[in-house]
C-alpha cells in the first residue's frame, strides 16, 4: 500500500471542491507540515541524512545487482542459493507463486525505483531489457491481483517516468511509448477474468489461454478476496487515460460498484472473501489487513487521481465504520461484519502496517501515530514485524518476507509531521535489514523472527517499495530529479502522474453511493486538514501521543504504583481482587471489576469477555489494579499449559566466507542438550561413517570434538545420537533423506526419542531438511573446514567474531530476558514418530503466553468463565490484551500446494553455479559489508 504525492495545503479543502483545487491539495498536502514539527526529537543533520540515503542506495545496488547477475531473466532471486526462482522448477509454495509469470517480475517491479533513486542510466538499460526479453504470452496461471499491481503497475510507472525523462531532454530520447504498449497488451490479457455476472474478476488467469478453456487450467474458482477485486481502479484507469481505451476503467469501476453494493448495510463493513458469481460473503470477518487492505486504499486514491466524489464518500463511510468497530487504539482487530462489536480474531497481521500511512492521507493523524508506535515497539522486540502477532504481542506467525508497509507509513508520518523521530525509526529499519537479512547474494526473508533463520526468498516488492520509501524518507527535494509530489503511489509504490485526472475523461461520472448511515460531519469537511488542525498549537503533539505507548510491548509493571498500593494495604484498605480468586458468577467480584474499569460481556459460546478501559476506572490506582488483574489472568492461563512443543532452533554458518550471514531453520529434539537453557554449541562439522549413524562409527577420529552430520533413516534418532556421542561428537545435525524437502514448504520436525530413557544423551541434536542440509554439504565439499553454531536463535555477527563480547552478552540480564522470551514464543512444529522413516506426523501449533505489558492506554482481556469455575485443566484458552480467547490447541493451517506449471519454458532454466564461483562473486560484497560494519551500520 502507498500514499500519494501532492502539493502545499494552507487551509481545509471542501469535499466538493473543483478538481483543479483538489489536484493541488488532496494528493498529499500534509507535506507542508514538515516545517511545523521541529520539537520532540533531536533534528538529524543534513550530513547524517545524506549518509543514510547513500546506505539505502548501496543496499539497493546489492539487491538489484545480485538479481541481475544471478537470477535475471527469472522472476525473483533466491538469495541463499544465488539463483533465479522459475515457476515450475522449484517446489510449489502455493498461492505465493501465483505472482510469478515468467515475465522478469523483479525487473519490471523495480523500473520506477531506479528513477527515484536517480539511477537514470540503469533505468534506460532496464527498459531496453524489458522490451527485448519480456514475454507476456506465457502458458502460466497467474494472480490477477498480483499481476495488476506489480506488472501492469510497474509498466505504467516505468512509462510515466520514461516520458518525464524524455521531456527533460537528456535520457530516453529514443522512447516511443513501448512500455505503454506492453501495458495495454497485458491489460487485454487480464480482461477475460472479468467475465462474471457480478463484474468481479476471477482470482487467476492464464496469460496465454485466458479463462475456462481446458488448456487454461483455471476458471473454476468461485471466491476472491475483497482486495483482489477492489485493487484495480488506479492501474486500469491510468491505462484508459494513457491510451484512450475506456474499457479498462469501466471494468474496474464495475467491480468497485459491486463491492460497495454488497457491503453489510448496518455496519458498512465488507468481508474478506466474496463469491464472484452470487456476491455472497464467504468469509464474514472484516479488518484492515490481509484480504481487504488495499480496497480501502484505492477508494481514497481513486478520488485523488480521478476526482470522483463518490469514491471519497464511500471511503469516508467505510472509514467511519473502521474507527467505530475495528480501531481499538493502538490495535486494529478484525470483527464480524454482522456483529461488529464481536472480535473475530485475537491477532493482527503485518499487512495492516500500511494503515497509518492511509490515515495520514485521510488527515487523521492521532490514531496513525498510535498504531505506528505500537508496531514499532513490536519491531524493536523482534527486529522485524512478524507476519502475525497476538494482542499481547506474542508471535503468531513468525515469518517476515521483508514487507515494506511499515517503512511506507514511517515515510508518510514523517512527511506529515516533520518529526525527526521517524528518521530514527527509518535508521533502525536500515540497521536491522543489514544486520539480520543481508546475505552475500542479496537480502533474504526471515523464516522465523525469533531465531533469525532465513528463507530463500527475496520478493519483487522489496525492491519496488522498501528502498523507494527509505530513500525518500532521508532525501531532500534536491536529491530527487523530479517532483515526487506530482505523482500518486499505487499499492505497489508505482508512480502515476496526477495530470491523468484531466486526460481522456470519456467515462461519465455517476454517484452510485447510497444508503449512508448517520456519520460524523467532520468526515466530509475536507480532503486534507491544514497544519493548525493537525497540530493544535503544540509542537510536542506527536511525542505526547507516542509516549504512553513506549512500553506497550514491555513485560514489566510500574513499580511506583504497586508500592503506593502496598502502603494502602498496610493502612487497612482492602487488597485488590486477584485473578486466582475471581468467579464470574460472584456479584461482589463483578462490582470490583467495574470499579477497576473492567466490563464483562457474556458470549453466546459460553465464554466471558473482559474488557478494561482505564479511563472508566474509579481512580488511577484502580486502573492499575485492573491492568494487573488481567496480567494475572494471562499468567494463570499460561501456568495451566504444559509445554508439549519446542520452538525452532538455528544452525548458523560462522566460518569463512559466511561469517554468520547464513542462518538455517532447524527442528529441535525432545532429548539431548536443550539449547534454550544452555550455552550454544559451536564447532566444525564432519560427516559420520556410516552416514546414517545407525551403528558404531568407523571414523571416530573424524567426528571427535566436532558436530556430526548424519542422514535421516534406517534407525531411531536417539540411536544416531548415542552413536555419534560415543564417538566423541559435541553435537549432531540430522539431514533429511527426502531429496528436495525444505522448511520453506514443510512444517518443522521435532525429533522424538525412542520410548526409552534418553537422559544419557548429553549433546544437542538438530534436524535440517534436505535443502537446508545441502547448503552445509556444498560448503563442506568446497571448504573442508566449515564451522557452525547450534543455538536457539541466530547470534549477532559482531559477537561471533569476538568471543569476549559473546560471553558478556550471555551473562547480561538483558540476554537472559531475551532467552526467556524465546522459550515462551509460539511455534509450529511437527513431531516425528520414534522411527524416523515413518511419514505420518501430526502438525500442531502451541502458543506460550508472555506476561501482559502495562501501558497508559485502553486494554482488554478475555477469559473463559468455565475455566475459572470448573476444571481448569480442560479449557486451553488464554487471556489476551484485547478481548478474545485464544485457543491454544488451534492448529496452524499449512499453505496448500498448487499445481505446478507443467510446461516450463526451457529458455528459463536455472542459473546453476558451482559454489567456488558463487564464493568468488561474494568476495567483493563481503569486503564491502565488513567495511560497513566498521562504520557501525
Coordinates of N, CA and C in Angstrom, one line a residue, residues 15 62 78 132 286 343 357 378 390 401 527 605 678 771 795 861 909:
X15 N -15.3 19.3 0.6 CA -15.4 18.0 0.0 C -15.7 18.0 -1.5
X62 N 23.0 -3.7 -4.0 CA 23.4 -5.1 -3.6 C 22.2 -6.0 -4.0
X78 N 16.6 -16.0 -5.6 CA 16.7 -16.9 -4.4 C 18.1 -16.6 -3.7
X132 N 13.2 -6.1 -24.8 CA 13.9 -7.1 -25.6 C 13.5 -8.5 -25.1
X286 N -13.9 -8.9 9.1 CA -13.6 -7.7 8.5 C -12.5 -7.0 9.3
X343 N -15.2 -9.3 18.3 CA -13.9 -9.5 17.6 C -13.9 -10.9 17.0
X357 N -0.3 5.0 7.2 CA 0.0 5.8 6.1 C -1.3 6.3 5.4
X378 N 6.8 -3.5 18.6 CA 6.8 -4.9 18.2 C 8.1 -5.2 17.4
X390 N -0.1 -11.5 18.3 CA -1.3 -11.5 19.1 C -1.5 -10.2 19.8
X401 N 8.6 -11.6 5.3 CA 9.1 -11.6 3.9 C 9.6 -10.3 3.5
X527 N -10.8 17.4 2.4 CA -10.0 16.3 1.9 C -8.7 16.2 2.8
X605 N -21.1 -18.4 23.0 CA -20.4 -19.7 23.0 C -20.0 -20.1 24.4
X678 N 20.8 -23.8 27.8 CA 22.3 -23.9 27.9 C 23.0 -23.1 26.8
X771 N 17.0 -29.4 1.7 CA 17.5 -28.1 1.0 C 18.5 -27.4 1.9
X795 N 22.8 -15.6 16.4 CA 23.6 -14.6 17.2 C 24.1 -13.5 16.3
X861 N -9.1 -7.9 27.9 CA -8.7 -9.2 28.1 C -9.9 -10.1 28.1
X909 N 15.8 -21.7 -17.8 CA 16.4 -22.6 -16.9 C 17.2 -21.9 -15.8

